Coordinates of C-alpha atoms in Angstrom, one line a residue:
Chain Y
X112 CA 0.0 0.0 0.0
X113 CA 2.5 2.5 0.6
X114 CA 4.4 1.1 -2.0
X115 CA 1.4 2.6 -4.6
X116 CA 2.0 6.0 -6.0
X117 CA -0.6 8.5 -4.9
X118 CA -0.3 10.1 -7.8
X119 CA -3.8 10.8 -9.0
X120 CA -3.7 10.1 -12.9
X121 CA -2.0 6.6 -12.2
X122 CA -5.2 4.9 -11.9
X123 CA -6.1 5.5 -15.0
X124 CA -2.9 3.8 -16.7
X125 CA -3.1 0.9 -19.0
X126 CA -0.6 -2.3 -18.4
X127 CA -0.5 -4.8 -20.9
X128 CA -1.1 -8.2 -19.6
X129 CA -0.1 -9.7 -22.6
X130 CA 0.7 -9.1 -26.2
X131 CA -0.7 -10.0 -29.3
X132 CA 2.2 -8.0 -31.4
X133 CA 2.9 -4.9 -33.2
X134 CA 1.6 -4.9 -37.1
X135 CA 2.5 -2.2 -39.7
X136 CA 5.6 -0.1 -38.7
X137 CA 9.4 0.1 -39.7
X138 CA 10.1 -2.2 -37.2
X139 CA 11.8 0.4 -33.9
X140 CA 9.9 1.8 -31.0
X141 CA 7.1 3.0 -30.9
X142 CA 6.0 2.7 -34.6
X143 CA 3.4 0.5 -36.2
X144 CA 0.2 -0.7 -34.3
X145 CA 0.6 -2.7 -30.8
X146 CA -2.1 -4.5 -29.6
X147 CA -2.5 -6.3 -26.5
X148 CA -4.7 -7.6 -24.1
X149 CA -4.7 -5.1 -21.6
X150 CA -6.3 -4.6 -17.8
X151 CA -8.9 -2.4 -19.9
X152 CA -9.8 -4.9 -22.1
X153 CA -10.1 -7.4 -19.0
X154 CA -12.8 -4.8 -17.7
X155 CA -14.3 -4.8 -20.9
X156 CA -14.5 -8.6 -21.4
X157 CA -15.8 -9.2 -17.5
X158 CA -18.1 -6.1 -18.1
X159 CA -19.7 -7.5 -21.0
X160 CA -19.7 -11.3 -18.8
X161 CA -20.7 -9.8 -15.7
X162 CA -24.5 -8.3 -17.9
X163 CA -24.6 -11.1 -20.0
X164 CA -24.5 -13.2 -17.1
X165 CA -26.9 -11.2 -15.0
X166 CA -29.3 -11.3 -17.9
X167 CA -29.1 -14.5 -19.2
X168 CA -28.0 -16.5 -15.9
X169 CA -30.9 -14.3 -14.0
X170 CA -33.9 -15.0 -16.4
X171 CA -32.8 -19.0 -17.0
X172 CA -35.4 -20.0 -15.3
X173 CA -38.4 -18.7 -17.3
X174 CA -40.3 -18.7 -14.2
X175 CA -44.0 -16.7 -14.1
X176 CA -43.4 -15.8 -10.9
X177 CA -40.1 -14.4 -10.9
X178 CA -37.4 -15.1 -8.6
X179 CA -34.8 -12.2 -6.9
X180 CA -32.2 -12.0 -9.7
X181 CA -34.9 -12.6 -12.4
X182 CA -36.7 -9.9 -11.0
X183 CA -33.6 -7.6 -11.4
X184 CA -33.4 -9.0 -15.0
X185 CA -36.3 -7.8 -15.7
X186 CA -36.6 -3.9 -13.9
X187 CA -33.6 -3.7 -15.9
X188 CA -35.4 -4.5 -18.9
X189 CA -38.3 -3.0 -18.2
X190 CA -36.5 0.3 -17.2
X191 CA -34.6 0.8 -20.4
X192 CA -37.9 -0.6 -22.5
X193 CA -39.7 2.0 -21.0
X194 CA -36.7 4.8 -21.1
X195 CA -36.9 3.8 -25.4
X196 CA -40.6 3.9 -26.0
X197 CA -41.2 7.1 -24.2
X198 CA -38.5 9.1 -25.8
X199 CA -38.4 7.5 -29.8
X200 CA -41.8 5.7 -29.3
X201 CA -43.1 2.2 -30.2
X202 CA -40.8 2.7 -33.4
X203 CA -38.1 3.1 -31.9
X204 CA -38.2 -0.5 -30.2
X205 CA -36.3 -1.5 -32.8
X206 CA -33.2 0.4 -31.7
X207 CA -33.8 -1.2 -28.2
X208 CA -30.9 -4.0 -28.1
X209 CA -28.5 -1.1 -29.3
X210 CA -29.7 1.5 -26.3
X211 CA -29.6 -1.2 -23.4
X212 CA -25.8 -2.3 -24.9
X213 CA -25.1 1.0 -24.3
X214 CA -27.0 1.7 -21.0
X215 CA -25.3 -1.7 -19.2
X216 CA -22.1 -1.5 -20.7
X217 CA -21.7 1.9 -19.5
X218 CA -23.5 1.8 -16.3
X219 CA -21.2 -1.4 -15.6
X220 CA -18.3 -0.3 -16.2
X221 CA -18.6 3.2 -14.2
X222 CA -19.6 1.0 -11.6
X223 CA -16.7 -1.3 -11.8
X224 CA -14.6 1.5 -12.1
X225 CA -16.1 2.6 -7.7
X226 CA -14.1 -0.7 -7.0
X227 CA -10.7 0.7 -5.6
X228 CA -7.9 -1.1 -7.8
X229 CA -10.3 -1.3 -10.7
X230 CA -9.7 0.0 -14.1
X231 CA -12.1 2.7 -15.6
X232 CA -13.0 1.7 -18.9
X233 CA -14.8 4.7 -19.4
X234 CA -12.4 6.7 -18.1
X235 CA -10.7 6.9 -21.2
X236 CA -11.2 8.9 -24.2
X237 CA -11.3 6.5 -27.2
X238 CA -13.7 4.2 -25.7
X239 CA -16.4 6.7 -24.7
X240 CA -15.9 8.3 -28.6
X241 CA -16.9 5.0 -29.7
X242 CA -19.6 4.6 -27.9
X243 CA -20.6 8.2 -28.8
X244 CA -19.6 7.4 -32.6
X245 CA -21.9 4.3 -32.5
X246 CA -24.6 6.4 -32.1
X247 CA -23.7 9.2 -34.0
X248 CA -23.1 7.0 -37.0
X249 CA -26.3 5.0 -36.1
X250 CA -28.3 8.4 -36.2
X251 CA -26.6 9.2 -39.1
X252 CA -27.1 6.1 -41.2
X253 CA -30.3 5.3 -40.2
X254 CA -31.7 8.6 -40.5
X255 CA -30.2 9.1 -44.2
X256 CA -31.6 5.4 -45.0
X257 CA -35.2 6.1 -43.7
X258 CA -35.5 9.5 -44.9
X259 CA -33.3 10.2 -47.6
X260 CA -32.6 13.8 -48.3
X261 CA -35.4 14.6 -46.2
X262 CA -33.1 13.7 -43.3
X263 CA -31.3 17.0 -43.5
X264 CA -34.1 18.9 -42.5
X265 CA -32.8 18.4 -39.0
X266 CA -30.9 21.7 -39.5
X267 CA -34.0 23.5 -40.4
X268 CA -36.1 23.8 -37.4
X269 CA -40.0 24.4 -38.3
X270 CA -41.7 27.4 -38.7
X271 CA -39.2 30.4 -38.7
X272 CA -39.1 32.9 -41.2
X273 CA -36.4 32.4 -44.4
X274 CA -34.2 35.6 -43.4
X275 CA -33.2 33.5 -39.9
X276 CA -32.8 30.1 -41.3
X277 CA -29.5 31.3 -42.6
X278 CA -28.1 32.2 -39.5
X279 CA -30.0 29.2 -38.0
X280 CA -29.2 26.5 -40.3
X281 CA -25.1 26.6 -39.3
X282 CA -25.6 26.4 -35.6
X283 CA -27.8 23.4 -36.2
X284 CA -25.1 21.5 -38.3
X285 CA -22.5 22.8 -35.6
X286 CA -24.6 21.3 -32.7
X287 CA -25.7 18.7 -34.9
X288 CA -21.9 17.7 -35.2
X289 CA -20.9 18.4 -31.9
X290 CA -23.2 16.4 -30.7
X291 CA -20.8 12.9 -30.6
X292 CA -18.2 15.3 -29.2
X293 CA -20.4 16.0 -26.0
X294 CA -21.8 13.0 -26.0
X295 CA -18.6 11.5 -25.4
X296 CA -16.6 13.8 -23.4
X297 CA -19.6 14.2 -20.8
X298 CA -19.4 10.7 -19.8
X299 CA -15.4 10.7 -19.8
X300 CA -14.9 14.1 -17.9
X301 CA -17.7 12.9 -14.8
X302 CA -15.9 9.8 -14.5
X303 CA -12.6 11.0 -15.0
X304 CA -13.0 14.4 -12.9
X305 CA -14.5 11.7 -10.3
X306 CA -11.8 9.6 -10.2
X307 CA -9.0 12.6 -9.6
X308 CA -11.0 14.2 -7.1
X309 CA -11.2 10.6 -4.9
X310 CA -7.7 10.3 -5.9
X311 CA -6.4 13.3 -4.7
X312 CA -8.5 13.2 -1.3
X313 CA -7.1 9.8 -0.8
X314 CA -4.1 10.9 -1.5
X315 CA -4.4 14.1 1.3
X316 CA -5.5 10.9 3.5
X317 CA -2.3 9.4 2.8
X318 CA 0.0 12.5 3.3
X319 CA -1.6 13.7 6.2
X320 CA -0.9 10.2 7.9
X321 CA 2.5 10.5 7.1
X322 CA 3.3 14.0 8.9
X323 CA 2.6 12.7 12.3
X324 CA 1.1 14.3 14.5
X325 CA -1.0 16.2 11.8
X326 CA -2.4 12.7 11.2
X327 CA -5.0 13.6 13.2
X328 CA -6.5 16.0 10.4
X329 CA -6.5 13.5 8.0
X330 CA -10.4 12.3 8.8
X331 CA -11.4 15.0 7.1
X332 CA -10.3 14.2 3.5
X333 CA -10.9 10.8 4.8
X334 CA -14.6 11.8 4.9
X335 CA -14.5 14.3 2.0
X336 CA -13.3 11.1 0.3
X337 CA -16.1 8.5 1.5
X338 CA -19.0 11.1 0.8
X339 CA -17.4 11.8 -3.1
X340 CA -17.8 8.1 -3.3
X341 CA -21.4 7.6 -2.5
X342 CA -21.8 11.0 -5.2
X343 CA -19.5 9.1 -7.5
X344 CA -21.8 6.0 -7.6
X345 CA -24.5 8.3 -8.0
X346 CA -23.0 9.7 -11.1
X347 CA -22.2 6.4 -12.4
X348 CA -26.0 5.9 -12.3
X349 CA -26.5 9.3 -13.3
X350 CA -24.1 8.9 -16.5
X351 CA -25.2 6.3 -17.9
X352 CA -28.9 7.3 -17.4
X353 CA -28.1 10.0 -19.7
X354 CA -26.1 8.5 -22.0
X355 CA -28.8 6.5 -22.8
X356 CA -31.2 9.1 -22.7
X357 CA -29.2 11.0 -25.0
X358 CA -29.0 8.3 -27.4
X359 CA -33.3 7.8 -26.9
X360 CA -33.1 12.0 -28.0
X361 CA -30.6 11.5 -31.2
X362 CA -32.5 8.4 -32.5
X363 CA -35.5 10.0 -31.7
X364 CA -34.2 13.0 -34.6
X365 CA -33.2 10.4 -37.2
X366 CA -36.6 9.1 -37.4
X367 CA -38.3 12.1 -37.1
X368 CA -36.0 14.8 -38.7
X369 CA -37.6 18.5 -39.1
X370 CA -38.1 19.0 -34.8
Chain T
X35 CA -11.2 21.6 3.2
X36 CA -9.3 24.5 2.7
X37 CA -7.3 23.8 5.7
X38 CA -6.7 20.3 4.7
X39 CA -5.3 21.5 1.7
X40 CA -3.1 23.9 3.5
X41 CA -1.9 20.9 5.4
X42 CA -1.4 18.7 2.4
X43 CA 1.3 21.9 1.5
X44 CA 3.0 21.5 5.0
X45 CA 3.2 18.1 5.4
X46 CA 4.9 18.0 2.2
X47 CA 7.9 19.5 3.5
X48 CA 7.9 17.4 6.3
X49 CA 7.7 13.7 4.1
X50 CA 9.1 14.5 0.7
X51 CA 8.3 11.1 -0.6
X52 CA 4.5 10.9 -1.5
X53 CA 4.6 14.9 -2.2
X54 CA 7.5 14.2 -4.8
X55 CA 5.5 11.5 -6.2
X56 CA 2.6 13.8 -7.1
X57 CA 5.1 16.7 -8.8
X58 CA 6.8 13.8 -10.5
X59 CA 3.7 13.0 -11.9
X60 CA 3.4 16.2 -14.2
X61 CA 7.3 16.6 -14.0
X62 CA 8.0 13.6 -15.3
X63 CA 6.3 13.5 -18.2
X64 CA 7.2 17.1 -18.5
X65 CA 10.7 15.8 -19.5
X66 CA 9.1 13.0 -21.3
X67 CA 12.1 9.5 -21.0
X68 CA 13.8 10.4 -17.5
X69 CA 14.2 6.3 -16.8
X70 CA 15.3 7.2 -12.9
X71 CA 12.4 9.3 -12.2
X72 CA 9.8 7.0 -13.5
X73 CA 11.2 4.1 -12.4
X74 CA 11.3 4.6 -9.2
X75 CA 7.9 5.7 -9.0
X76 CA 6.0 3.0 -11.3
X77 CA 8.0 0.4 -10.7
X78 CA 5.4 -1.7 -8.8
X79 CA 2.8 -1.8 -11.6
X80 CA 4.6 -0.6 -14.9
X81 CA 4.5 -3.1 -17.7
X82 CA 4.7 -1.3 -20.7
X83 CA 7.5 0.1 -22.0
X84 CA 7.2 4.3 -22.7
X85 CA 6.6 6.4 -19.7
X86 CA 3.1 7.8 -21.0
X87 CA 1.7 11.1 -19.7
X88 CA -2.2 11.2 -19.2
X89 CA -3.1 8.0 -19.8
X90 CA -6.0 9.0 -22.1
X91 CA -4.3 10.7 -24.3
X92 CA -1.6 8.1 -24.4
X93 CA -2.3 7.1 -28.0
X94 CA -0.1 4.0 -28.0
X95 CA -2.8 2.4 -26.3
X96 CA -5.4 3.1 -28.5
X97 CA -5.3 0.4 -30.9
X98 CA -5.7 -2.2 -28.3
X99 CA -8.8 -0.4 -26.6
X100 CA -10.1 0.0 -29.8
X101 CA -9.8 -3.8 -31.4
X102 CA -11.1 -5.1 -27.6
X103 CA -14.0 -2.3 -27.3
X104 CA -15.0 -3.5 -31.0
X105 CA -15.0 -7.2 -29.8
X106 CA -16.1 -6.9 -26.4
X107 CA -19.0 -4.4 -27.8
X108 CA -19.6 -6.3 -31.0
X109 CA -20.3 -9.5 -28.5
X110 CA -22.7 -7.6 -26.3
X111 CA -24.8 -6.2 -28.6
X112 CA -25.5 -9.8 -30.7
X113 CA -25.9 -11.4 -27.5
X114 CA -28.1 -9.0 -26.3
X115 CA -30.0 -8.8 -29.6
X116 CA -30.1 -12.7 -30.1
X117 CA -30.1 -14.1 -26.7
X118 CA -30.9 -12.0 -23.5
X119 CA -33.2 -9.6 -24.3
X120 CA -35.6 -12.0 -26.4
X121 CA -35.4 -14.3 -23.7
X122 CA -36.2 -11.9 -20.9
X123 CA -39.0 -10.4 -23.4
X124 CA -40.2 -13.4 -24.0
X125 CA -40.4 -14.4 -20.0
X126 CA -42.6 -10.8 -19.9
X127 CA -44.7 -11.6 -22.5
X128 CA -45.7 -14.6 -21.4
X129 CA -46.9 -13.5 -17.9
X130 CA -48.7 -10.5 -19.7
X131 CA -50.1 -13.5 -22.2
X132 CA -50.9 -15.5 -18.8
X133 CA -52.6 -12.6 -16.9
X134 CA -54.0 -11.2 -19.9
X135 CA -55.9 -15.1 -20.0
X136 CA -56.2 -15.2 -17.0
X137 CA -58.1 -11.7 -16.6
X138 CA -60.3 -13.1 -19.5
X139 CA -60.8 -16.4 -18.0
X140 CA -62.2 -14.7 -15.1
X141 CA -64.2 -12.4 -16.8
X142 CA -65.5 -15.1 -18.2
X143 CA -66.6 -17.1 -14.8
X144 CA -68.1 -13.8 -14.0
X145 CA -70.1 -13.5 -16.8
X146 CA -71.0 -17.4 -16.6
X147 CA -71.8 -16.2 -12.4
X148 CA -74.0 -13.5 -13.5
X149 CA -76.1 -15.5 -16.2
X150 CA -76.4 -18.2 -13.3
X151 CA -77.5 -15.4 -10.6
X152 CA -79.7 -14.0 -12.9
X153 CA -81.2 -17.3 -14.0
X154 CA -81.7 -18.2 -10.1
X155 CA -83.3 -15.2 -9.5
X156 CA -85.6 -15.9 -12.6
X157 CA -86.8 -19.3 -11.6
X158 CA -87.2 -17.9 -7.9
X159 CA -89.5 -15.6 -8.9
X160 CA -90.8 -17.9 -11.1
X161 CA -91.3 -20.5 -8.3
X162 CA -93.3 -17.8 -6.5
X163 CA -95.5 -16.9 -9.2
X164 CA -96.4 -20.8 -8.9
X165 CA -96.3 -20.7 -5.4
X166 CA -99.0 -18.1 -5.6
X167 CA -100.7 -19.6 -8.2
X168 CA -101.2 -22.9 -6.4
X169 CA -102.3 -21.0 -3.3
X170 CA -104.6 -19.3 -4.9
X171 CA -106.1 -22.5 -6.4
X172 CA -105.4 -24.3 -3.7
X173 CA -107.8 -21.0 -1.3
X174 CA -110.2 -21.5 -4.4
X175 CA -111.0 -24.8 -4.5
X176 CA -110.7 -25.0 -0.5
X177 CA -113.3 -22.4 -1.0
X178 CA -115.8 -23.7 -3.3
X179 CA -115.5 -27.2 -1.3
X180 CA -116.9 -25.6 1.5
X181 CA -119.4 -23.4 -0.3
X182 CA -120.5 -26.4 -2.0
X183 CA -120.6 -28.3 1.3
X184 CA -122.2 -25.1 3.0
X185 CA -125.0 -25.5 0.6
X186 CA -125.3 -29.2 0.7
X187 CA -125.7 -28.9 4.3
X188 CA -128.1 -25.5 4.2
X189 CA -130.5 -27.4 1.2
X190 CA -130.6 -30.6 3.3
X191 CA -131.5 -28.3 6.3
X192 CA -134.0 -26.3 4.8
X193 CA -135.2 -29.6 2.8
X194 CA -135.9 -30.8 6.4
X195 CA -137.1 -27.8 7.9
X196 CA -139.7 -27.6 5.1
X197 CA -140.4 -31.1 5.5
X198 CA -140.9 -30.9 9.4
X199 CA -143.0 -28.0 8.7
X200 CA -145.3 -29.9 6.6
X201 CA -145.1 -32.5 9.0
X202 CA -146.4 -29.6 11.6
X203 CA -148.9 -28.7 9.6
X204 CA -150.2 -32.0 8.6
X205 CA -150.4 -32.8 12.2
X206 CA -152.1 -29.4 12.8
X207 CA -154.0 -30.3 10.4
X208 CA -155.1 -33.4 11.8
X209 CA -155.4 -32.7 15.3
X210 CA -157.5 -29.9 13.9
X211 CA -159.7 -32.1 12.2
X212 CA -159.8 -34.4 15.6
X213 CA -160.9 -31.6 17.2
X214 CA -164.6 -31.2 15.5
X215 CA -164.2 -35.2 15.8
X216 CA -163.5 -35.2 19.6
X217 CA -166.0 -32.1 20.2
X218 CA -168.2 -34.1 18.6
X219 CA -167.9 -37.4 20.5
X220 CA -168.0 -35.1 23.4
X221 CA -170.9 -33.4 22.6
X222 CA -172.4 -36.6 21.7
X223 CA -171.6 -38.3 25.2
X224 CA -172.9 -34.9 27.0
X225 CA -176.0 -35.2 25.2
X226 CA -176.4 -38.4 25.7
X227 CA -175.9 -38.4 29.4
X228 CA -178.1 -35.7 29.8
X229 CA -180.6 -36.2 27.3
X230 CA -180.1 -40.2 26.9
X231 CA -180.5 -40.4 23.5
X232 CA -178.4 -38.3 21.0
X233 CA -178.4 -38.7 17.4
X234 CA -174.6 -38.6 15.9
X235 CA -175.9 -37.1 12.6
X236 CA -177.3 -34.2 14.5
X237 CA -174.7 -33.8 16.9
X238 CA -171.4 -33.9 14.0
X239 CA -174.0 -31.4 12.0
X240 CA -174.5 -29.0 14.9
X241 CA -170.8 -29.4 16.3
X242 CA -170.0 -28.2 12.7
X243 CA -172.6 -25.3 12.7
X244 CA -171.2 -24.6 16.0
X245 CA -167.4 -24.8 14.7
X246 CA -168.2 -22.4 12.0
X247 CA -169.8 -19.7 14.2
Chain H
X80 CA 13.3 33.0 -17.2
X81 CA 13.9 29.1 -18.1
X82 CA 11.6 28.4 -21.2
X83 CA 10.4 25.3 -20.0
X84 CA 9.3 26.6 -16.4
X85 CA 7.6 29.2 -18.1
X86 CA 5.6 26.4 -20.2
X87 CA 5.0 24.9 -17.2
X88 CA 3.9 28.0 -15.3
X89 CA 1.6 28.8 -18.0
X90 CA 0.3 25.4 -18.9
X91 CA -0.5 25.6 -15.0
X92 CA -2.1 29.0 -14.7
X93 CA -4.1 28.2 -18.1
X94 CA -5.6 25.4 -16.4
X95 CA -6.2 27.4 -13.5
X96 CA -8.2 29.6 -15.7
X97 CA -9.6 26.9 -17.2
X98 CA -11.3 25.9 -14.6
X99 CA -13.2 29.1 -13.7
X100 CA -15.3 28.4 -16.4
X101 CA -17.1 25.2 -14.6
X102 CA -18.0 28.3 -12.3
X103 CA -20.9 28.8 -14.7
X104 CA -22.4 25.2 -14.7
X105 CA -22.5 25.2 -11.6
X106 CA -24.6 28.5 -11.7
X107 CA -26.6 26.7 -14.3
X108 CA -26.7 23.1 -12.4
X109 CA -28.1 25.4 -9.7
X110 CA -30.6 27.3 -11.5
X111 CA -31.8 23.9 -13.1
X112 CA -32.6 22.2 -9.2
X113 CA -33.6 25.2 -8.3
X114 CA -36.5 26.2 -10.6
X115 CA -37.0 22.5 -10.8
X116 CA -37.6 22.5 -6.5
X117 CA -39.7 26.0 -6.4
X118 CA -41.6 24.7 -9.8
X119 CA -42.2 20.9 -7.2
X120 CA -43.4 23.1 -4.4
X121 CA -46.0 25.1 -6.1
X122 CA -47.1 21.9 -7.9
X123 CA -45.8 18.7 -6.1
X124 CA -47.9 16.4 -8.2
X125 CA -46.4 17.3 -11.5
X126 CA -42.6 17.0 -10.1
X127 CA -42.3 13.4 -10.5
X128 CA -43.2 13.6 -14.1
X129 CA -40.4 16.1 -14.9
X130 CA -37.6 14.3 -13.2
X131 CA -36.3 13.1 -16.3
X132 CA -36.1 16.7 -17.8
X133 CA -34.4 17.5 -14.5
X134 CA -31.9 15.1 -15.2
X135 CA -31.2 15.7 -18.8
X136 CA -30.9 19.4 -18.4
X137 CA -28.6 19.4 -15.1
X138 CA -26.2 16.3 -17.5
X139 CA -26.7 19.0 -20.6
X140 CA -26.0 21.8 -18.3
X141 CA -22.8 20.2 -16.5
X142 CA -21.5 19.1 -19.6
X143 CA -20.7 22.8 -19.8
X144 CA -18.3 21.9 -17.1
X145 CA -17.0 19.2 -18.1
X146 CA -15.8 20.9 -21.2
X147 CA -13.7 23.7 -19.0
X148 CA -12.4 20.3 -16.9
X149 CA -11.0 18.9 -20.3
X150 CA -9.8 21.8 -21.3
X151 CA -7.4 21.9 -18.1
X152 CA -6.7 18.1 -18.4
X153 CA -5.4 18.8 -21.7
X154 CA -3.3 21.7 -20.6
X155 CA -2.2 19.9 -18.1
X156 CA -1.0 16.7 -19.5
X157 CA -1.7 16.9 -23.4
X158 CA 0.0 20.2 -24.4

């Protein structure tokens, strides 16, 4: 334990555990692609076993009457069911499997992540632009392959006169477009900025206990540091919540372009 | 927390090491290779090779987060598609389908409970229109049993008052006609005795003169 | 002055200023609960059904945030 840096960024480092190889490159340091099974991927792959398990392990049974983690299975389902119909509608079902990926993957993982000595998948950047990109280029597609060219009157809002569309049309492709960017970057920066801040009160723990007689002092970031966790689970909820929600809102554009 | 924070910056001139591990933190990566520095610092837990900055933005690692998020992802959402979420559906279907019958079944009992109220309720009041009926008959013919008796009884009463009265009268009658009879034997005797003779065609004529005065 | 401390002073204090700017979501996080709270008081019955707005517009608002947080991580670390 006081072997482990304090640092506050360390937690978010990725180790390999072990390698697959480096393809493409000239062959030195640092060049081509390296790929590896890393401790993010591990939290990925038990993420992904941990909901498929809960799902598919939990509703085995088929019972009527449902049994605890059957029940579970299904408030889950029933809660991101209802979170889809009421934001795209009964059309939108079909975008269902793709919204609850999303939902459990991130809500597990965040949650993983309140484990102390667990990696954060969605702490880091690439992975929540993927998941941001998946719906973007969901949106995207689908909304060009339902509606055709009729699909870009998502930058025309309804009903406002011609002299302000032109002003209005380029901050609705600007949003439009930054929409993957804060889809993605909100998740990572809550779980991220969560993360430091337990970090670094941790880390005042730590420091405090090591200048003696201010030890004393140091139940206060110790406190300051169990309260930011109960807020950090909350906003691992909270995150993925919206994430999803989010998703619900952008879908609900591509099949319903023109606001 | 203020204070704290003050403390944080005094106790770390009292215990250099964890203090110098958070400056190395930025420092070192500041200076990007300084082997010593990092080294000593991530020795327990460093496995790859390149001292990396912030970790997200390390973009050596991105190629491996990317192929595993595409696998891991790419898994989750066919098994969700294919297997978990049909299955849990179906599950919830199938009680909706059950209730949903089961709702119907016993809407259908109540209905069936209603027709069979309803159709007691008919043959009650049925069975006490009868009820009346027969006690009406039954009053009726009671009724006319004893009228008819009544006047069996009231004929054969008057039949025999009428025929006592005859009888009266015939005997009136005939103690009547005794009575010129015996006034005449009487007569007859008392003339007899006083006169010693007495003639009976004389006396019954004069007794019936007498009679009719 | 040694360039490199004055990168690092000014990566520092740019971060610094960075982070002034989540100031303003947390005015707007604040203004969101708090309308949301006064609007629940004068007509608890309808707060329930708005929850969901509440959320969406506090994780819109705070994205705000979030953005002036990157902005110092990447002065920080990235520049």
């Amino acid at each position: 334990m006081a072997e482990q840096p304090i640092e506050p960024i360390h937690q978010f480092r990725i180790t390999n555990l072990f390698d697959i190889g480096t393809f493409g490159g000239n062959g030195t340091e640092g060049s081509g692609t390296h790929l590896a099974f890393t401790n993010s991927a591990l939290f990925m792959v038990l993420t992904v076993g941990l909901i498929l398990a809960f799902l598919i392990l939990g509703s085995n049974r088929r019972a009527i009457i449902p049994g605890r983690m059957q029940l579970m299975a299904e408030m889950t389902y029933e809660f991101v069911a209802n979170m889809v119909r009421d934001t795209t509608g009964t059309e939108g079902m079909k975008f269902f499997p793709l919204v609850a990926s999303l939902f459990l993957f991130v809500l597990v993982a965040n949650l993983f992540g309140m484990f102390p000595y667990f990696f954060t998948v969605t702490s880091h950047l690439i992975v929540t632009v993927m998941l941001a990109l998946i719906v973007f280029l969901t949106v995207v597609i689908y909304g060009f392959y339902k509606n055709g060219p009729r699909f870009l009157k998502v930058f025309v809002p309804s009903g406002i006169p011609w002299y302000i569309i032109w002003i209005v049309v380029p901050i609705e492709v600007l949003s439009f477009l930054s929409r993957p960017v804060s889809h993605s970057l909100r998740l990572w920066g809550n779980v991220l900025a969560g993360h430091i801040v337990l970090k670094v009160f941790g880390g005042m723990v730590v420091a405090l206990l090591a200048a003696g007689a201010w030890g004393v002092v140091s139940i206060l970031p110790f406190g300051m540091a169990v309260a930011m966790t109960g807020l950090e689970v909350l906003v691992a909820a909270l995150q993925a919540f919206v994430f999803a929600v989010l998703t619900c809102v952008y879908l609900h554009d591509a099949m319903h372009p023109g606001h | 927390m203020a204070q704290s924070v003050i403390l944080v910056a005094q106790a770390s001139t009292t215990s250099p090491a964890p203090a110098d591990a958070v400056q190395n933190g930025t420092v070192v990566q500041e200076q990007g290779a300084a082997p010593a520095a990092t080294g000593e610092v991530h020795a327990t837990t460093e496995h790859s090779e390149a001292p990396v900055g912030f970790p997200p933005f390390d973009a050596s690692t991105f190629a491996s987060q990317f192929l595993w998020f595409a696998i891991t992802f790419a898994v989750l959402y066919v098994v969700m598609s294919r297997v978990a979420l049909p299955q849990i559906g179906s599950i919830i279907d199938k009680r909706k389908a059950r209730i949903d019958g089961d709702l119907k079944e016993a809407e259908r009992l109540k209905g069936e409970t209603d027709k069979a109220i309803s159709a007691y309720e008919a043959a009650l009041s049925e069975a006490r229109k009868n009820a009346h009926a027969i006690a009406e008959e039954t009053r009726n013919s009671i009724r006319a049993d004893i009228d008819a008796k009544r006047k069996a009884v009231e004929d054969d009463l008057s039949k025999k008052v009428a025929e006592a009265e005859a009888r009266i009268g015939k005997t009136k009658q005939d103690a009547l006609s005794r009575v010129n009879e015996i006034a005449a034997d009487t007569t007859a005797a008392l003339v007899h005795r006083l006169t010693g003779e007495a003639n009976p065609a004389d006396v019954q004529a004069a007794v019936a003169q007498a009679v009719k005065e | 002055m040694d360039p490199e401390a004055a990168k690092l002073m000014g990566k520092l204090i740019g971060a610094g200023i960075a982070c002034i700017g989540m100031g303003g979501a947390g005015v707007g996080v604040g203004v969101i609960f708090g309308n949301y709270l006064s609007g629940a008081l004068r007509n608890p019955a309808a707060a329930a059904s708005q929850f969901s707005n509440l959320i969406f517009g506090f994780a819109v608002t705070e994205a705000m945030g979030i953005f002036s947080l990157v902005i110092a991580f990447l002065l920080l670390y990235a520049v």
